Coordinates of C-alpha atoms in Angstrom, one line a residue:
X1 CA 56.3 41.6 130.9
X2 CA 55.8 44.0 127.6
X3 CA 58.5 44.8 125.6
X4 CA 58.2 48.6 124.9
X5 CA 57.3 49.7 121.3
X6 CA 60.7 49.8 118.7
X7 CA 61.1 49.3 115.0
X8 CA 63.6 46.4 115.4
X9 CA 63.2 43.7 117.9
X10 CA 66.9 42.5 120.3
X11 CA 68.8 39.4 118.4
X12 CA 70.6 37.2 120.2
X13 CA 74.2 38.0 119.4
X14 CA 77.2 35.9 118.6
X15 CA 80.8 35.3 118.7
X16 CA 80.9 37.4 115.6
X17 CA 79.4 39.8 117.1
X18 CA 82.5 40.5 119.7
X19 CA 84.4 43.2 118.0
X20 CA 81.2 45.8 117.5
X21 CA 80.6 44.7 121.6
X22 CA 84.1 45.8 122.6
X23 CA 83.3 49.0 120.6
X24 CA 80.1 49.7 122.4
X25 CA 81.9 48.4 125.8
X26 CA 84.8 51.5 125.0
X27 CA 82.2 53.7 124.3
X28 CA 80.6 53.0 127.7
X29 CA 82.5 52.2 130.2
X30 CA 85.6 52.9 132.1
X31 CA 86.5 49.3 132.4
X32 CA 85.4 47.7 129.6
X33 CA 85.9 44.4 128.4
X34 CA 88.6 43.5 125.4
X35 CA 87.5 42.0 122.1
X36 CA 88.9 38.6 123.4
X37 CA 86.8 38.7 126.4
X38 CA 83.6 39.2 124.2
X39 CA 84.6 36.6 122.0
X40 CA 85.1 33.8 124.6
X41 CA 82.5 34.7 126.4
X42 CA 80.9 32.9 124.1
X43 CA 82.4 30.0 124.7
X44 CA 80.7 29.3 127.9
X45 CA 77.7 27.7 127.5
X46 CA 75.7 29.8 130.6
X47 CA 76.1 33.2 129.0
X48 CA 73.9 35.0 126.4
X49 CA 73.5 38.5 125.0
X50 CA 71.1 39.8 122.8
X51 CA 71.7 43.1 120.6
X52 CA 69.4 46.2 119.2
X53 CA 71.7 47.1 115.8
X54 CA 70.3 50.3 113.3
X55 CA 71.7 50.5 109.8
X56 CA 73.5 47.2 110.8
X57 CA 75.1 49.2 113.7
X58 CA 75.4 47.7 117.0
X59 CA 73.3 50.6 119.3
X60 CA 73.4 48.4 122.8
X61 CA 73.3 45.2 124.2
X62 CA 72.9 43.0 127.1
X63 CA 75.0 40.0 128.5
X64 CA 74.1 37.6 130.9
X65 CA 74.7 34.6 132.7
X66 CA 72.4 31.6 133.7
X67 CA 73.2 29.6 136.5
X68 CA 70.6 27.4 137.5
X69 CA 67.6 29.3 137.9
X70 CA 69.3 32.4 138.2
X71 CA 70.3 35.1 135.5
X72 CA 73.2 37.4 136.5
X73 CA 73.1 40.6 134.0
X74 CA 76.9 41.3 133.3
X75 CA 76.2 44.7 131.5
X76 CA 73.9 46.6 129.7
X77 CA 75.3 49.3 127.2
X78 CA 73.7 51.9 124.8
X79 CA 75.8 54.2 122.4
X80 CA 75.6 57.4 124.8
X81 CA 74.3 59.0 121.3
X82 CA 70.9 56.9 121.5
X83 CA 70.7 57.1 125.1
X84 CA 66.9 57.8 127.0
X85 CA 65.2 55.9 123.8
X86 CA 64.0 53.0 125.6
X87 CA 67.2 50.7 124.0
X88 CA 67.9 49.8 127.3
X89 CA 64.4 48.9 128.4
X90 CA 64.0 46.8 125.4
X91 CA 67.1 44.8 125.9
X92 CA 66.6 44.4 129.7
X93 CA 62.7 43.5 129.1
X94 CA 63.5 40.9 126.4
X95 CA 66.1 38.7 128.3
X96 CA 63.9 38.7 131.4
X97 CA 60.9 37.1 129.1
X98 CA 63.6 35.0 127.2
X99 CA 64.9 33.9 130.9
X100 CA 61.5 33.4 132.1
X101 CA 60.8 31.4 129.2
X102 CA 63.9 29.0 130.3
X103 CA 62.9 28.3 133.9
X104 CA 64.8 31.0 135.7
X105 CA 63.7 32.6 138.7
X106 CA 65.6 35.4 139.4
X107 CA 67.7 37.9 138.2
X108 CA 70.6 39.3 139.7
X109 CA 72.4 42.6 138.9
X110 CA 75.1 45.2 140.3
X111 CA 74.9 48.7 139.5
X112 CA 77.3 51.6 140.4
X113 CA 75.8 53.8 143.2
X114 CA 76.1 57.4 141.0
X115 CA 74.5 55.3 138.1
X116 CA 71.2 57.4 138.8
X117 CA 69.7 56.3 135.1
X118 CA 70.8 52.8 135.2
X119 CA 69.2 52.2 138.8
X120 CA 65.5 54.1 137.8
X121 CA 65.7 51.8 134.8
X122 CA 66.0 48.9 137.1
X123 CA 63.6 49.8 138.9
X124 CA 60.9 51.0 136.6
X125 CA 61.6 46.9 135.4
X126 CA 60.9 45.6 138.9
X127 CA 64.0 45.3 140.7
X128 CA 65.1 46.0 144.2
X129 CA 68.0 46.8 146.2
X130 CA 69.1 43.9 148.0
X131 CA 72.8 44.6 149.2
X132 CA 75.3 46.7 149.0
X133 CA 79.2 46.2 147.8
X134 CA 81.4 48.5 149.5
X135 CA 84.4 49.6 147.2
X136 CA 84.0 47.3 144.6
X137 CA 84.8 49.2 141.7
X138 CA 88.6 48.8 141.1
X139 CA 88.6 52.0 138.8
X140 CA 87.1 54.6 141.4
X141 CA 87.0 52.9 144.6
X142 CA 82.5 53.1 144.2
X143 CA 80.5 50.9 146.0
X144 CA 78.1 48.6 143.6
X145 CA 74.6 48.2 144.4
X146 CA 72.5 45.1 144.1
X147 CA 69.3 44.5 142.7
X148 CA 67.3 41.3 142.4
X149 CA 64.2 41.1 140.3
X150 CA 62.2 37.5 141.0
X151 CA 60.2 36.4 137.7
X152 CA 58.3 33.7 139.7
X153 CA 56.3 35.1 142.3
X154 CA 57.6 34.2 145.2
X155 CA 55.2 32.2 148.3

């Protein structure tokens, strides 16, 4: 996989990192997670997230989870501001190489059915729709769909 061109490459981010996360999570999402969960999510030893930042300004990131030779992504968010610049791409593209670098297989992902942009990006990055959850969206009752993308070719 190539990441697509950009002036700054994705760091991996850090506990100290959790207060601009809940910021972007607000800024994103209906059900974002608090400041304490970014901060111990840290704590576990399976996740990871890596971070695009401009004038030292957190513009997106990506957190994940690695279980075994799997990689679950919890959430990917770009500032609506800098949205359809190929953040998203670039933070999606890195942790797959990173996690392919590591052994994993597969990655794992749930997406909102009326995400339309999310799911082409997915997609244009070589997942597919495996399932379906019906409902699972405490917030608006939407179903969530699920995309796996294999990193080892599969026999």
């Amino acid at each position: 996989m190539n990441l697509p061109a950009g002036d700054t490459p994705p760091r991996r981010l850090a506990a100290g990192d959790a207060a601009a996360m809940q910021a972007l999570e607000a800024a994103c999402f209906s059900l974002p997670w608090s400041r304490e969960q970014c901060r111990a999510a840290f704590d576990q030893q399976a996740f990871v997230a890596y971070g695009l930042e401009e004038a030292g300004v957190l513009q997106g990131y990506i957190s994940l989870y690695r279980a075994a030779d799997e990689l679950e992504v919890l959430n990917l968010a770009v500032l609506p501001a800098v949205r359809r610049r190929g953040l998203g791409e670039r933070l999606l593209r890195t942790a797959l190489q990173e996690a392919e670098k590591t052994g994993i297989n597969r990655a794992l992902l749930e997406v909102r059915t009326g995400n339309a942009p999310a799911i082409a990006l997915y997609e244009k990055c070589g997942f597919v729709r495996v399932g379906k959850r019906p409902r699972y969206y405490a917030d608006t009752g939407e179903d969530a769909l699920i995309y796996q993308c294999d990193l080892v070719p599969q026999d």
